[in-house]
Amino acid sequence: MKTPYDTALRVTDRQLDQVRAAIGHAIEELQRVELAQRAIDAAMRRESAASGSDHRLLTEHFFVRARADRQRLRERRALAHAQLEDLRRQAVDCYGSRTAIENAADSFREEALRVEATAEQMATDDRIGARAGRLRRASPRP
């Protein structure tokens, strides 16, 4: 049964799909950042081991750049976490809105069924009453 809430349900479903997709993208960004951080950490360990064995290598510039890259990745990670938390809050809001709209649609359907059942009962009562009246008029009175 169609309800006046069907359009709102479709809109909230679309919003929820968009939020889910955005959450997926935010999680992928976090994974990319963490992978890049691990790569930088591994490169720093390799460079540190290489420079430790050969004092002629000057690796200060590498470490400065690597530390700056790590800091930049920390900032990206913090931003991605904040965005993910915001998206999760939006998802909770969307789910709440969707649940409220679904409840309203269910109430509308139940009320429509109740009205229909009442109308059917009234029609049945009217038919029975009319039949009883006809039987009373048709039967001879003593």
PDB file of N, CA and C in Angstrom, residues 45-115:
ATOM      1  N   ARG A  45      63.836   3.121   8.658  1.00  0.00           N
ATOM      2  CA  ARG A  45      64.623   2.066   9.309  1.00  0.00           C
ATOM      3  C   ARG A  45      65.749   1.579   8.391  1.00  0.00           C
ATOM      4  N   ARG A  46      65.422   1.386   7.104  1.00  0.00           N
ATOM      5  CA  ARG A  46      66.454   0.953   6.150  1.00  0.00           C
ATOM      6  C   ARG A  46      67.561   1.996   6.037  1.00  0.00           C
ATOM      7  N   GLU A  47      67.167   3.254   5.925  1.00  0.00           N
ATOM      8  CA  GLU A  47      68.150   4.330   5.770  1.00  0.00           C
ATOM      9  C   GLU A  47      68.991   4.460   7.032  1.00  0.00           C
ATOM     10  N   SER A  48      68.349   4.305   8.169  1.00  0.00           N
ATOM     11  CA  SER A  48      69.083   4.387   9.430  1.00  0.00           C
ATOM     12  C   SER A  48      70.100   3.249   9.536  1.00  0.00           C
ATOM     13  N   ALA A  49      69.689   2.058   9.143  1.00  0.00           N
ATOM     14  CA  ALA A  49      70.618   0.916   9.180  1.00  0.00           C
ATOM     15  C   ALA A  49      71.759   1.121   8.193  1.00  0.00           C
ATOM     16  N   ALA A  50      71.451   1.642   7.009  1.00  0.00           N
ATOM     17  CA  ALA A  50      72.495   1.873   6.001  1.00  0.00           C
ATOM     18  C   ALA A  50      73.450   2.966   6.449  1.00  0.00           C
ATOM     19  N   SER A  51      72.921   4.029   7.017  1.00  0.00           N
ATOM     20  CA  SER A  51      73.796   5.133   7.430  1.00  0.00           C
ATOM     21  C   SER A  51      74.572   4.779   8.687  1.00  0.00           C
ATOM     22  N   GLY A  52      74.052   3.873   9.479  1.00  0.00           N
ATOM     23  CA  GLY A  52      74.760   3.454  10.687  1.00  0.00           C
ATOM     24  C   GLY A  52      76.011   2.664  10.363  1.00  0.00           C
ATOM     25  N   SER A  53      75.988   1.959   9.266  1.00  0.00           N
ATOM     26  CA  SER A  53      77.150   1.148   8.904  1.00  0.00           C
ATOM     27  C   SER A  53      78.177   1.931   8.095  1.00  0.00           C
ATOM     28  N   ASP A  54      77.756   3.038   7.462  1.00  0.00           N
ATOM     29  CA  ASP A  54      78.690   3.827   6.645  1.00  0.00           C
ATOM     30  C   ASP A  54      78.536   5.292   7.030  1.00  0.00           C
ATOM     31  N   HIS A  55      79.522   5.798   7.748  1.00  0.00           N
ATOM     32  CA  HIS A  55      79.446   7.163   8.251  1.00  0.00           C
ATOM     33  C   HIS A  55      79.650   8.201   7.156  1.00  0.00           C
ATOM     34  N   ARG A  56      80.053   7.781   6.006  1.00  0.00           N
ATOM     35  CA  ARG A  56      80.273   8.742   4.921  1.00  0.00           C
ATOM     36  C   ARG A  56      78.950   9.200   4.302  1.00  0.00           C
ATOM     37  N   LEU A  57      77.881   8.414   4.509  1.00  0.00           N
ATOM     38  CA  LEU A  57      76.588   8.786   3.925  1.00  0.00           C
ATOM     39  C   LEU A  57      75.948   9.902   4.746  1.00  0.00           C
ATOM     40  N   LEU A  58      75.530  10.915   4.078  1.00  0.00           N
ATOM     41  CA  LEU A  58      74.819  12.003   4.750  1.00  0.00           C
ATOM     42  C   LEU A  58      73.325  11.810   4.486  1.00  0.00           C
ATOM     43  N   THR A  59      72.621  11.470   5.520  1.00  0.00           N
ATOM     44  CA  THR A  59      71.200  11.156   5.351  1.00  0.00           C
ATOM     45  C   THR A  59      70.295  12.141   6.077  1.00  0.00           C
ATOM     46  N   GLU A  60      70.871  13.207   6.540  1.00  0.00           N
ATOM     47  CA  GLU A  60      70.074  14.162   7.309  1.00  0.00           C
ATOM     48  C   GLU A  60      68.895  14.696   6.503  1.00  0.00           C
ATOM     49  N   HIS A  61      69.110  15.020   5.236  1.00  0.00           N
ATOM     50  CA  HIS A  61      68.027  15.553   4.402  1.00  0.00           C
ATOM     51  C   HIS A  61      66.912  14.522   4.222  1.00  0.00           C
ATOM     52  N   PHE A  62      67.311  13.274   4.069  1.00  0.00           N
ATOM     53  CA  PHE A  62      66.307  12.220   3.931  1.00  0.00           C
ATOM     54  C   PHE A  62      65.429  12.157   5.173  1.00  0.00           C
ATOM     55  N   PHE A  63      66.066  12.185   6.356  1.00  0.00           N
ATOM     56  CA  PHE A  63      65.303  12.078   7.595  1.00  0.00           C
ATOM     57  C   PHE A  63      64.423  13.302   7.824  1.00  0.00           C
ATOM     58  N   VAL A  64      64.911  14.473   7.469  1.00  0.00           N
ATOM     59  CA  VAL A  64      64.095  15.689   7.597  1.00  0.00           C
ATOM     60  C   VAL A  64      62.852  15.561   6.726  1.00  0.00           C
ATOM     61  N   ARG A  65      63.059  15.141   5.482  1.00  0.00           N
ATOM     62  CA  ARG A  65      61.925  14.984   4.568  1.00  0.00           C
ATOM     63  C   ARG A  65      60.975  13.877   5.048  1.00  0.00           C
ATOM     64  N   ALA A  66      61.533  12.783   5.514  1.00  0.00           N
ATOM     65  CA  ALA A  66      60.710  11.664   5.983  1.00  0.00           C
ATOM     66  C   ALA A  66      59.887  12.067   7.202  1.00  0.00           C
ATOM     67  N   ARG A  67      60.506  12.825   8.117  1.00  0.00           N
ATOM     68  CA  ARG A  67      59.753  13.294   9.293  1.00  0.00           C
ATOM     69  C   ARG A  67      58.635  14.242   8.879  1.00  0.00           C
ATOM     70  N   ALA A  68      58.917  15.103   7.904  1.00  0.00           N
ATOM     71  CA  ALA A  68      57.876  16.012   7.401  1.00  0.00           C
ATOM     72  C   ALA A  68      56.748  15.218   6.743  1.00  0.00           C
ATOM     73  N   ASP A  69      57.109  14.190   5.993  1.00  0.00           N
ATOM     74  CA  ASP A  69      56.086  13.334   5.374  1.00  0.00           C
ATOM     75  C   ASP A  69      55.255  12.626   6.436  1.00  0.00           C
ATOM     76  N   ARG A  70      55.909  12.144   7.477  1.00  0.00           N
ATOM     77  CA  ARG A  70      55.175  11.483   8.560  1.00  0.00           C
ATOM     78  C   ARG A  70      54.213  12.446   9.238  1.00  0.00           C
ATOM     79  N   GLN A  71      54.675  13.682   9.464  1.00  0.00           N
ATOM     80  CA  GLN A  71      53.806  14.680  10.091  1.00  0.00           C
ATOM     81  C   GLN A  71      52.601  14.976   9.193  1.00  0.00           C
ATOM     82  N   ARG A  72      52.861  15.116   7.898  1.00  0.00           N
ATOM     83  CA  ARG A  72      51.779  15.376   6.944  1.00  0.00           C
ATOM     84  C   ARG A  72      50.779  14.214   6.951  1.00  0.00           C
ATOM     85  N   LEU A  73      51.281  12.990   7.018  1.00  0.00           N
ATOM     86  CA  LEU A  73      50.399  11.824   7.061  1.00  0.00           C
ATOM     87  C   LEU A  73      49.608  11.763   8.365  1.00  0.00           C
ATOM     88  N   ARG A  74      50.239  12.163   9.473  1.00  0.00           N
ATOM     89  CA  ARG A  74      49.503  12.222  10.749  1.00  0.00           C
ATOM     90  C   ARG A  74      48.338  13.195  10.651  1.00  0.00           C
ATOM     91  N   GLU A  75      48.598  14.346  10.015  1.00  0.00           N
ATOM     92  CA  GLU A  75      47.532  15.339   9.845  1.00  0.00           C
ATOM     93  C   GLU A  75      46.424  14.801   8.944  1.00  0.00           C
ATOM     94  N   ARG A  76      46.808  14.129   7.849  1.00  0.00           N
ATOM     95  CA  ARG A  76      45.806  13.529   6.955  1.00  0.00           C
ATOM     96  C   ARG A  76      44.995  12.464   7.685  1.00  0.00           C
ATOM     97  N   ARG A  77      45.695  11.702   8.526  1.00  0.00           N
ATOM     98  CA  ARG A  77      45.010  10.647   9.280  1.00  0.00           C
ATOM     99  C   ARG A  77      44.021  11.252  10.270  1.00  0.00           C
ATOM    100  N   ALA A  78      44.431  12.302  10.963  1.00  0.00           N
ATOM    101  CA  ALA A  78      43.529  12.958  11.910  1.00  0.00           C
ATOM    102  C   ALA A  78      42.311  13.531  11.186  1.00  0.00           C
ATOM    103  N   LEU A  79      42.544  14.141  10.034  1.00  0.00           N
ATOM    104  CA  LEU A  79      41.441  14.683   9.244  1.00  0.00           C
ATOM    105  C   LEU A  79      40.513  13.568   8.768  1.00  0.00           C
ATOM    106  N   ALA A  80      41.086  12.464   8.305  1.00  0.00           N
ATOM    107  CA  ALA A  80      40.273  11.336   7.837  1.00  0.00           C
ATOM    108  C   ALA A  80      39.460  10.741   8.982  1.00  0.00           C
ATOM    109  N   HIS A  81      40.069  10.644  10.178  1.00  0.00           N
ATOM    110  CA  HIS A  81      39.329  10.147  11.348  1.00  0.00           C
ATOM    111  C   HIS A  81      38.170  11.080  11.686  1.00  0.00           C
ATOM    112  N   ALA A  82      38.423  12.374  11.661  1.00  0.00           N
ATOM    113  CA  ALA A  82      37.362  13.340  11.967  1.00  0.00           C
ATOM    114  C   ALA A  82      36.232  13.234  10.943  1.00  0.00           C
ATOM    115  N   GLN A  83      36.592  13.111   9.674  1.00  0.00           N
ATOM    116  CA  GLN A  83      35.566  12.967   8.639  1.00  0.00           C
ATOM    117  C   GLN A  83      34.784  11.674   8.823  1.00  0.00           C
ATOM    118  N   LEU A  84      35.473  10.604   9.168  1.00  0.00           N
ATOM    119  CA  LEU A  84      34.806   9.324   9.375  1.00  0.00           C
ATOM    120  C   LEU A  84      33.827   9.406  10.541  1.00  0.00           C
ATOM    121  N   GLU A  85      34.239  10.036  11.622  1.00  0.00           N
ATOM    122  CA  GLU A  85      33.339  10.190  12.768  1.00  0.00           C
ATOM    123  C   GLU A  85      32.123  11.036  12.398  1.00  0.00           C
ATOM    124  N   ASP A  86      32.353  12.104  11.640  1.00  0.00           N
ATOM    125  CA  ASP A  86      31.243  12.940  11.188  1.00  0.00           C
ATOM    126  C   ASP A  86      30.288  12.136  10.308  1.00  0.00           C
ATOM    127  N   LEU A  87      30.838  11.340   9.414  1.00  0.00           N
ATOM    128  CA  LEU A  87      30.004  10.510   8.536  1.00  0.00           C
ATOM    129  C   LEU A  87      29.232   9.462   9.332  1.00  0.00           C
ATOM    130  N   ARG A  88      29.856   8.923  10.346  1.00  0.00           N
ATOM    131  CA  ARG A  88      29.146   7.944  11.188  1.00  0.00           C
ATOM    132  C   ARG A  88      27.988   8.603  11.927  1.00  0.00           C
ATOM    133  N   ARG A  89      28.202   9.836  12.400  1.00  0.00           N
ATOM    134  CA  ARG A  89      27.101  10.563  13.044  1.00  0.00           C
ATOM    135  C   ARG A  89      25.974  10.817  12.045  1.00  0.00           C
ATOM    136  N   GLN A  90      26.348  11.185  10.812  1.00  0.00           N
ATOM    137  CA  GLN A  90      25.339  11.394   9.774  1.00  0.00           C
ATOM    138  C   GLN A  90      24.575  10.104   9.495  1.00  0.00           C
ATOM    139  N   ALA A  91      25.280   8.980   9.484  1.00  0.00           N
ATOM    140  CA  ALA A  91      24.623   7.692   9.245  1.00  0.00           C
ATOM    141  C   ALA A  91      23.626   7.384  10.355  1.00  0.00           C
ATOM    142  N   VAL A  92      24.016   7.660  11.594  1.00  0.00           N
ATOM    143  CA  VAL A  92      23.099   7.439  12.718  1.00  0.00           C
ATOM    144  C   VAL A  92      21.864   8.323  12.561  1.00  0.00           C
ATOM    145  N   ASP A  93      22.061   9.586  12.186  1.00  0.00           N
ATOM    146  CA  ASP A  93      20.930  10.488  11.965  1.00  0.00           C
ATOM    147  C   ASP A  93      20.034   9.984  10.842  1.00  0.00           C
ATOM    148  N   CYS A  94      20.652   9.520   9.753  1.00  0.00           N
ATOM    149  CA  CYS A  94      19.866   9.003   8.618  1.00  0.00           C
ATOM    150  C   CYS A  94      19.068   7.772   9.031  1.00  0.00           C
ATOM    151  N   TYR A  95      19.716   6.863   9.772  1.00  0.00           N
ATOM    152  CA  TYR A  95      19.006   5.676  10.236  1.00  0.00           C
ATOM    153  C   TYR A  95      17.843   6.069  11.148  1.00  0.00           C
ATOM    154  N   GLY A  96      18.085   7.041  12.025  1.00  0.00           N
ATOM    155  CA  GLY A  96      17.018   7.503  12.913  1.00  0.00           C
ATOM    156  C   GLY A  96      15.862   8.103  12.139  1.00  0.00           C
ATOM    157  N   SER A  97      16.176   8.940  11.160  1.00  0.00           N
ATOM    158  CA  SER A  97      15.127   9.545  10.332  1.00  0.00           C
ATOM    159  C   SER A  97      14.366   8.471   9.569  1.00  0.00           C
ATOM    160  N   ARG A  98      15.107   7.539   9.020  1.00  0.00           N
ATOM    161  CA  ARG A  98      14.471   6.467   8.241  1.00  0.00           C
ATOM    162  C   ARG A  98      13.546   5.638   9.128  1.00  0.00           C
ATOM    163  N   THR A  99      14.000   5.320  10.329  1.00  0.00           N
ATOM    164  CA  THR A  99      13.180   4.545  11.254  1.00  0.00           C
ATOM    165  C   THR A  99      11.914   5.310  11.628  1.00  0.00           C
ATOM    166  N   ALA A 100      12.051   6.604  11.885  1.00  0.00           N
ATOM    167  CA  ALA A 100      10.880   7.416  12.232  1.00  0.00           C
ATOM    168  C   ALA A 100       9.887   7.462  11.072  1.00  0.00           C
ATOM    169  N   ILE A 101      10.395   7.623   9.862  1.00  0.00           N
ATOM    170  CA  ILE A 101       9.514   7.674   8.690  1.00  0.00           C
ATOM    171  C   ILE A 101       8.858   6.313   8.463  1.00  0.00           C
ATOM    172  N   GLU A 102       9.624   5.228   8.640  1.00  0.00           N
ATOM    173  CA  GLU A 102       9.045   3.890   8.496  1.00  0.00           C
ATOM    174  C   GLU A 102       7.944   3.663   9.520  1.00  0.00           C
ATOM    175  N   ASN A 103       8.164   4.112  10.751  1.00  0.00           N
ATOM    176  CA  ASN A 103       7.134   3.968  11.784  1.00  0.00           C
ATOM    177  C   ASN A 103       5.883   4.759  11.420  1.00  0.00           C
ATOM    178  N   ALA A 104       6.073   5.967  10.891  1.00  0.00           N
ATOM    179  CA  ALA A 104       4.923   6.772  10.474  1.00  0.00           C
ATOM    180  C   ALA A 104       4.181   6.091   9.324  1.00  0.00           C
ATOM    181  N   ALA A 105       4.913   5.521   8.383  1.00  0.00           N
ATOM    182  CA  ALA A 105       4.281   4.817   7.258  1.00  0.00           C
ATOM    183  C   ALA A 105       3.522   3.591   7.759  1.00  0.00           C
ATOM    184  N   ASP A 106       4.110   2.858   8.697  1.00  0.00           N
ATOM    185  CA  ASP A 106       3.424   1.694   9.266  1.00  0.00           C
ATOM    186  C   ASP A 106       2.147   2.117   9.988  1.00  0.00           C
ATOM    187  N   SER A 107       2.225   3.205  10.742  1.00  0.00           N
ATOM    188  CA  SER A 107       1.033   3.717  11.433  1.00  0.00           C
ATOM    189  C   SER A 107      -0.040   4.118  10.429  1.00  0.00           C
ATOM    190  N   PHE A 108       0.378   4.751   9.334  1.00  0.00           N
ATOM    191  CA  PHE A 108      -0.572   5.146   8.291  1.00  0.00           C
ATOM    192  C   PHE A 108      -1.257   3.912   7.713  1.00  0.00           C
ATOM    193  N   ARG A 109      -0.477   2.879   7.417  1.00  0.00           N
ATOM    194  CA  ARG A 109      -1.049   1.639   6.863  1.00  0.00           C
ATOM    195  C   ARG A 109      -2.021   0.996   7.848  1.00  0.00           C
ATOM    196  N   GLU A 110      -1.617   0.921   9.117  1.00  0.00           N
ATOM    197  CA  GLU A 110      -2.482   0.326  10.135  1.00  0.00           C
ATOM    198  C   GLU A 110      -3.783   1.104  10.268  1.00  0.00           C
ATOM    199  N   GLU A 111      -3.687   2.424  10.255  1.00  0.00           N
ATOM    200  CA  GLU A 111      -4.893   3.258  10.355  1.00  0.00           C
ATOM    201  C   GLU A 111      -5.788   3.054   9.136  1.00  0.00           C
ATOM    202  N   ALA A 112      -5.185   2.970   7.948  1.00  0.00           N
ATOM    203  CA  ALA A 112      -5.972   2.742   6.728  1.00  0.00           C
ATOM    204  C   ALA A 112      -6.673   1.390   6.797  1.00  0.00           C
ATOM    205  N   LEU A 113      -5.979   0.365   7.282  1.00  0.00           N
ATOM    206  CA  LEU A 113      -6.600  -0.956   7.429  1.00  0.00           C
ATOM    207  C   LEU A 113      -7.712  -0.932   8.468  1.00  0.00           C
ATOM    208  N   ARG A 114      -7.507  -0.197   9.544  1.00  0.00           N
ATOM    209  CA  ARG A 114      -8.521  -0.086  10.593  1.00  0.00           C
ATOM    210  C   ARG A 114      -9.770   0.615  10.050  1.00  0.00           C
ATOM    211  N   VAL A 115      -9.564   1.687   9.284  1.00  0.00           N
ATOM    212  CA  VAL A 115     -10.697   2.412   8.689  1.00  0.00           C
ATOM    213  C   VAL A 115     -11.437   1.498   7.715  1.00  0.00           C
TER     214      VAL A 115
END
